[in-house]
Amino acid sequence: MTAPNGPALTVVADPKAPDSKTAGLKSDASPSGLQVLQPSGWPMPKGYANGMAAEGRLVVTGGVIGWDAEGRLEADFVAQVRQTLSNISEILAAGGARPEHLVRLTWYVVDIEEYLANLKNLGRVYREIFGAHYPAMALVQVVRLVEKAARVEIEAMAVVPR
């Protein structure tokens, strides 16, 4: 068996970890037990991570949309994202997880141009709900979602440390 020829991997410490002086060392883990995976030489992503490593209990959501407790959806895209992220936060809490335990988010949007046009507001909303923790993420444009009025649906995966 031969070693892969891909780029070397750097494990980036969580900047909120008590000892972030050793950032980039494999032995440095955040208090949440998560490690951000960043291949050496790759540009640092903004607003997401290329990969995450974690050990613990898995908490996952289905596709979550931005309806409120009464099943109402706002028409505004950013308002739907805010409610969707809040809903995910509540599901995580029900499973004993917090936003800093997130390792992956998959976003499904019906209009990628609407997403791109709202990046600044989306970033602000994201940080209000999840803080400055950026797990691995993917964004996919879809033809439509099951709920016709929904503009965004997000699946989440978290790992609660042992």
Coordinates of C-alpha atoms in Angstrom, one line a residue:
M1 CA 0.0 0.0 0.0
T2 CA 1.4 3.4 -0.9
A3 CA 0.8 6.7 0.8
P4 CA -1.6 9.2 -0.9
N5 CA 0.0 12.0 -2.8
G6 CA -2.6 14.6 -1.7
P7 CA -1.8 17.7 0.4
A8 CA -0.7 17.3 4.0
L9 CA -3.4 17.8 6.6
T10 CA -3.3 20.4 9.3
V11 CA -5.6 20.2 12.3
V12 CA -6.5 23.7 13.2
A13 CA -7.3 24.4 16.9
D14 CA -10.5 26.0 17.9
P15 CA -9.6 29.6 18.6
K16 CA -11.9 29.5 21.7
A17 CA -9.9 26.6 23.1
P18 CA -8.1 27.5 26.4
D19 CA -4.7 27.0 24.9
S20 CA -4.9 28.3 21.3
K21 CA -1.1 29.1 21.3
T22 CA -0.6 25.6 20.0
A23 CA -2.9 26.1 17.0
G24 CA -2.2 23.7 14.2
L25 CA -0.8 20.9 16.4
K26 CA -2.6 17.6 16.2
S27 CA -2.8 17.2 19.9
D28 CA -4.7 20.5 20.5
A29 CA -8.5 19.9 20.7
S30 CA -11.2 22.4 21.6
P31 CA -13.2 22.0 24.8
S32 CA -16.0 20.7 22.5
G33 CA -13.8 17.9 21.3
L34 CA -13.9 19.0 17.7
Q35 CA -11.0 19.6 15.4
V36 CA -11.2 21.7 12.2
L37 CA -9.4 19.9 9.3
Q38 CA -7.5 22.2 7.0
P39 CA -5.2 20.7 4.3
S40 CA -1.8 22.4 4.3
G41 CA -1.5 25.0 1.6
W42 CA -5.2 25.5 1.1
P43 CA -6.7 28.9 1.6
M44 CA -8.6 29.3 4.8
P45 CA -12.3 29.1 4.1
K46 CA -14.6 31.9 5.3
G47 CA -17.8 31.0 7.0
Y48 CA -17.3 27.2 6.9
A49 CA -14.7 24.5 7.5
N50 CA -13.3 22.1 4.9
G51 CA -13.6 19.2 7.3
M52 CA -14.2 18.4 11.0
A53 CA -13.1 15.5 13.2
A54 CA -14.9 14.6 16.4
E55 CA -15.6 11.8 18.9
G56 CA -18.8 11.4 20.8
R57 CA -22.6 10.9 20.5
L58 CA -24.1 11.8 17.1
V59 CA -27.1 14.2 17.0
V60 CA -28.6 14.7 13.5
T61 CA -31.6 16.6 12.2
G62 CA -33.8 16.0 9.2
G63 CA -34.3 18.7 6.7
V64 CA -35.4 21.7 8.8
I65 CA -37.2 24.7 7.4
G66 CA -38.0 28.1 8.9
W67 CA -41.5 27.6 10.1
D68 CA -42.5 28.8 13.6
A69 CA -44.3 26.8 16.3
E70 CA -47.7 27.5 14.5
G71 CA -46.3 26.2 11.2
R72 CA -46.0 29.7 9.6
L73 CA -43.3 30.6 7.1
E74 CA -42.1 34.2 6.6
A75 CA -41.9 35.2 3.0
D76 CA -38.4 36.8 3.4
F77 CA -35.4 34.6 2.8
V78 CA -33.2 35.9 5.6
A79 CA -36.1 35.6 8.1
Q80 CA -36.6 32.0 7.0
V81 CA -32.9 31.3 7.5
R82 CA -33.1 32.9 11.0
Q83 CA -36.0 30.7 12.0
T84 CA -34.4 27.6 10.4
L85 CA -31.2 28.1 12.4
S86 CA -33.2 28.7 15.6
N87 CA -35.2 25.5 14.9
I88 CA -32.0 23.6 14.5
S89 CA -30.6 25.1 17.7
E90 CA -33.7 23.8 19.5
I91 CA -33.4 20.4 18.0
L92 CA -29.8 20.2 19.1
A93 CA -30.7 21.2 22.6
A94 CA -33.3 18.5 22.7
G95 CA -30.5 16.0 21.9
G96 CA -28.1 17.5 24.5
A97 CA -26.1 19.3 21.9
R98 CA -25.1 22.9 21.4
P99 CA -24.2 24.9 18.2
E100 CA -20.5 24.5 19.0
H101 CA -21.0 20.7 18.6
L102 CA -22.0 21.1 14.9
V103 CA -19.7 19.2 12.5
R104 CA -21.8 19.6 9.3
L105 CA -24.6 21.7 7.8
T106 CA -26.1 21.0 4.4
W107 CA -28.1 23.9 3.0
Y108 CA -30.7 23.5 0.3
V109 CA -31.9 26.7 -1.3
V110 CA -34.3 27.3 -4.2
D111 CA -32.4 30.4 -5.5
I112 CA -28.6 30.6 -5.1
E113 CA -28.7 34.2 -6.3
E114 CA -31.0 35.1 -3.4
Y115 CA -28.5 33.4 -1.0
L116 CA -25.5 35.2 -2.6
A117 CA -27.3 38.5 -2.5
N118 CA -27.8 38.2 1.3
L119 CA -24.4 36.9 2.4
K120 CA -23.7 39.8 4.8
N121 CA -27.2 39.5 6.5
L122 CA -26.9 35.7 6.5
G123 CA -23.5 35.9 8.3
R124 CA -24.9 38.2 10.9
V125 CA -27.9 35.9 11.5
Y126 CA -25.8 32.8 11.6
R127 CA -23.4 34.4 14.2
E128 CA -26.3 35.6 16.4
I129 CA -27.6 32.0 16.6
F130 CA -24.5 29.8 16.3
G131 CA -21.7 32.1 17.2
A132 CA -18.4 32.0 15.4
H133 CA -18.4 28.2 15.0
Y134 CA -18.2 27.2 11.4
P135 CA -18.6 23.5 10.7
A136 CA -18.2 21.8 7.3
M137 CA -20.9 23.0 5.1
A138 CA -22.4 22.4 1.6
L139 CA -24.8 24.6 -0.3
V140 CA -27.1 23.0 -2.9
Q141 CA -29.6 24.8 -5.2
V142 CA -32.8 22.7 -5.7
V143 CA -35.8 23.1 -8.0
R144 CA -38.1 23.3 -5.0
L145 CA -38.7 22.1 -1.5
V146 CA -41.5 20.0 -0.2
E147 CA -43.1 23.0 1.4
K148 CA -43.8 25.3 -1.5
A149 CA -43.3 28.5 0.4
A150 CA -40.0 27.4 1.9
R151 CA -36.9 29.1 0.5
V152 CA -34.3 27.2 2.5
E153 CA -34.0 23.8 4.2
I154 CA -31.0 22.8 6.3
E155 CA -29.8 19.4 7.6
A156 CA -27.4 19.4 10.6
M157 CA -25.1 17.0 12.2
A158 CA -23.5 17.5 15.7
V159 CA -21.2 15.4 17.8
V160 CA -21.6 15.7 21.6
P161 CA -18.3 14.9 23.3
R162 CA -18.1 11.9 25.6

